[in-house]
Coordinates of C-alpha atoms in Angstrom, one line a residue:
M1 CA 13.8 144.4 169.5
N2 CA 15.3 141.1 168.4
P3 CA 15.4 140.3 164.7
T4 CA 13.1 137.7 163.5
P5 CA 14.5 134.3 162.4
A6 CA 13.7 134.9 158.7
R7 CA 15.7 138.2 158.5
T8 CA 18.6 136.5 160.3
H9 CA 18.6 133.7 157.8
R10 CA 18.7 136.1 154.8
S11 CA 21.6 138.0 156.3
V12 CA 23.7 134.9 156.7
R13 CA 23.1 133.9 153.1
A14 CA 24.2 137.3 151.8
R15 CA 27.4 137.3 153.8
A16 CA 28.2 133.8 152.5
A17 CA 27.6 134.8 148.8
T18 CA 29.9 137.8 149.2
A19 CA 32.6 135.7 150.7
A20 CA 32.3 133.2 147.9
A21 CA 32.6 135.9 145.2
A22 CA 35.7 137.3 146.9
A23 CA 37.3 133.9 146.9
V24 CA 36.7 133.4 143.2
I25 CA 38.2 136.8 142.3
T26 CA 41.2 136.1 144.4
A27 CA 41.7 132.7 142.8
L28 CA 41.4 134.2 139.3
S29 CA 44.0 136.9 140.1
L30 CA 46.5 134.3 141.4
T31 CA 46.0 132.2 138.3
T32 CA 46.7 135.2 136.0
L33 CA 49.9 136.1 137.9
V34 CA 51.2 132.5 137.7
A35 CA 50.5 132.4 133.9
C36 CA 52.4 135.7 133.3
G37 CA 55.4 134.8 135.4
S38 CA 55.7 131.1 134.3
D39 CA 58.6 129.9 132.2
G40 CA 56.4 127.2 130.6
D41 CA 55.5 126.7 126.9
D42 CA 52.5 129.0 127.0
T43 CA 52.6 131.1 123.8
G44 CA 49.1 132.3 123.8
G45 CA 50.0 136.0 124.3
P46 CA 52.5 138.4 122.7
T47 CA 55.9 138.9 124.3
F48 CA 57.8 142.2 124.1
S49 CA 61.5 142.9 124.3
E50 CA 62.8 145.6 126.5
R51 CA 65.2 147.0 123.8
P52 CA 65.0 146.6 119.9
T53 CA 67.7 144.5 118.3
A54 CA 69.8 146.0 115.4
P55 CA 69.4 144.2 112.0
D56 CA 72.1 141.8 110.9
T57 CA 73.7 143.7 108.0
G58 CA 76.0 140.7 107.2
S59 CA 73.0 139.0 105.5
F60 CA 72.3 141.9 103.2
S61 CA 72.8 141.3 99.4
G62 CA 72.7 144.9 98.3
V63 CA 75.7 146.7 96.8
P64 CA 76.7 150.1 98.2
P65 CA 76.1 153.0 95.7
S66 CA 79.9 153.6 95.2
S67 CA 80.3 150.0 94.1
L68 CA 77.4 150.3 91.8
A69 CA 78.9 153.3 90.1
S70 CA 82.2 151.5 89.8
S71 CA 80.5 148.5 88.2
A72 CA 78.6 150.7 85.7
A73 CA 81.9 152.5 84.7
E74 CA 83.6 149.1 84.2
A75 CA 80.7 147.9 82.0
V76 CA 80.8 151.0 79.9
E77 CA 84.6 150.7 79.4
S78 CA 84.2 147.0 78.6
A79 CA 81.5 147.9 75.9
R80 CA 83.8 150.5 74.4
A81 CA 86.7 148.1 74.3
S82 CA 84.5 145.5 72.6
A83 CA 83.3 148.0 70.0
S84 CA 86.8 149.1 69.3
S85 CA 87.9 145.5 69.0
A86 CA 85.0 144.7 66.6
A87 CA 85.9 147.7 64.5
A88 CA 89.5 146.8 64.3
S89 CA 88.5 143.2 63.4
A90 CA 86.2 144.5 60.6
S91 CA 89.0 146.7 59.3
A92 CA 91.4 143.8 59.3
R93 CA 89.0 141.6 57.5
E94 CA 88.4 144.3 54.8
A95 CA 92.1 144.8 54.4
S96 CA 92.5 141.0 54.0
R97 CA 89.7 140.9 51.5
K98 CA 91.2 143.6 49.4
A99 CA 94.6 142.0 49.6
S100 CA 93.1 138.7 48.5
I101 CA 91.4 140.4 45.5
G102 CA 94.6 142.2 44.6
A103 CA 96.5 138.9 44.7
E104 CA 93.9 137.2 42.5
I105 CA 94.0 139.9 39.9
E106 CA 97.7 139.8 39.8
R107 CA 97.7 136.0 39.4
S108 CA 95.1 136.3 36.6
R109 CA 97.2 139.0 34.9
Q110 CA 100.3 136.9 35.0
A111 CA 98.4 133.8 33.7
A112 CA 97.0 135.8 30.8
E113 CA 100.4 137.2 29.8
A114 CA 101.9 133.7 29.9
V115 CA 99.1 132.4 27.6
L116 CA 99.3 135.2 25.1
K117 CA 103.1 135.0 24.9
N118 CA 102.7 131.9 22.8
V119 CA 99.9 133.1 20.6
D120 CA 100.5 134.1 17.0
G121 CA 98.4 136.9 15.6
R122 CA 95.6 138.3 17.6
G123 CA 94.2 135.1 19.0
N124 CA 91.0 133.0 18.5
A125 CA 88.6 134.9 20.7
L126 CA 88.4 138.5 19.3
A127 CA 84.6 138.0 18.6
E128 CA 84.0 137.1 22.2
V129 CA 85.7 140.1 23.7
A130 CA 84.5 143.7 23.6
L131 CA 86.4 146.8 24.8
T132 CA 84.7 150.0 25.9
G133 CA 85.9 153.1 27.7
K134 CA 84.6 154.9 30.9
P135 CA 84.3 158.7 31.2
R136 CA 87.2 160.2 33.1
A137 CA 84.7 162.0 35.3
Q138 CA 83.8 158.6 36.8
T139 CA 87.4 157.3 37.2
G140 CA 89.1 160.3 38.9
G141 CA 90.6 161.4 35.6
L142 CA 92.3 158.0 34.9
L143 CA 92.1 156.4 31.5
T144 CA 90.0 153.2 32.1
A145 CA 88.9 150.5 29.7
V146 CA 86.2 147.9 30.4
V147 CA 86.8 144.4 29.0
T148 CA 83.7 142.4 28.5
I149 CA 84.2 138.6 27.9
T150 CA 81.4 136.4 26.8
N151 CA 81.8 132.7 26.3
K152 CA 79.9 132.0 23.0
T153 CA 80.9 128.4 22.9
D154 CA 79.1 125.3 24.3
A155 CA 81.9 124.4 26.6
T156 CA 83.5 125.9 29.7
A157 CA 86.5 128.1 28.6
S158 CA 89.1 130.5 30.0
Y159 CA 90.2 133.7 28.3
A160 CA 93.4 135.9 28.1
V161 CA 93.2 139.4 26.8
Q162 CA 95.8 142.0 25.9
V163 CA 95.0 145.8 25.9
D164 CA 97.4 148.3 24.4
F165 CA 97.3 152.0 25.1
S166 CA 98.6 154.0 22.1
D167 CA 99.3 157.7 21.5
S168 CA 97.9 159.7 18.6
A169 CA 100.7 158.4 16.3
G170 CA 99.7 154.8 17.0
K171 CA 102.7 154.0 19.1
V172 CA 102.0 151.6 22.0
V173 CA 102.9 153.3 25.2
E174 CA 101.6 150.8 27.7
T175 CA 100.3 147.2 27.6
Q176 CA 98.0 145.5 30.1
F177 CA 96.8 141.9 30.5
V178 CA 93.6 140.6 32.0
G179 CA 92.2 137.1 32.2
E180 CA 89.0 135.2 33.3
E181 CA 88.9 131.5 34.0
D182 CA 86.3 128.8 33.7
L183 CA 83.4 130.7 32.1
A184 CA 80.4 128.5 31.6
P185 CA 78.7 128.5 28.1
G186 CA 76.9 131.8 27.7
E187 CA 78.5 133.4 30.8
R188 CA 79.7 137.0 30.7
R189 CA 82.3 138.7 32.9
Q190 CA 83.8 142.1 33.0
R191 CA 87.2 143.5 34.0
Q192 CA 88.5 147.0 34.2
V193 CA 92.0 148.0 32.8
I194 CA 93.5 151.2 34.1
S195 CA 96.4 153.0 32.4
R196 CA 99.2 154.0 34.7
Q197 CA 100.3 156.8 32.3
P198 CA 99.7 160.5 32.9
A199 CA 96.6 162.2 31.5
E200 CA 98.7 163.9 28.9
P201 CA 99.4 163.0 26.2
V202 CA 96.0 161.5 25.6
L203 CA 96.1 157.7 24.9
T204 CA 93.7 155.4 23.3
A205 CA 92.9 151.8 24.5
Q206 CA 92.9 149.1 21.8
L207 CA 92.1 145.4 21.9
A208 CA 95.3 143.8 20.8
K209 CA 94.8 140.1 21.5
A210 CA 92.2 137.7 22.9
Q211 CA 92.7 134.0 23.3
R212 CA 90.3 131.3 24.4
Y213 CA 91.9 128.2 26.0

């Protein structure tokens, strides 16, 4: 039995549709292969390297642990050296200060002695100078006298003082001189006078002269 014209027509259209679909799939496959293998500028998809590349260690800024330890040790040593230098500098400054004070006391002593050398009697400032003692327990057993000078005038003045250390018979065993310069009116200053004699025999400190100039 021969097929009818209608059935024949439908079969032809089905075969044509199948062929068209196959052609479209083939074209798409070819396009994909060309895009993947092309050397063009297409960057739409990720690319992969066959083998990973080692990092460039030359651009690292880190310091190896051994170098860090060495730097820390150098920093500690530098700090110690700085502290030692600062301590030495402080000791030198203190020694210089004491030397300066000692030089000033000696200069003042010499000036007072020179002034009193030309003074007749006991001087013109006995009422402005007081002499007191200090307990030996506070001076390491040394005989020490405290000279207090008060300018009771209305003008700036300098003072020279002589202290004698006498034994029980009244004999002067030692003489010390102290001085203060440029005391303002009403100003008071103190100086200590230390005997260089041994603790025995016992001596007594006495205000011998005081001159205002």
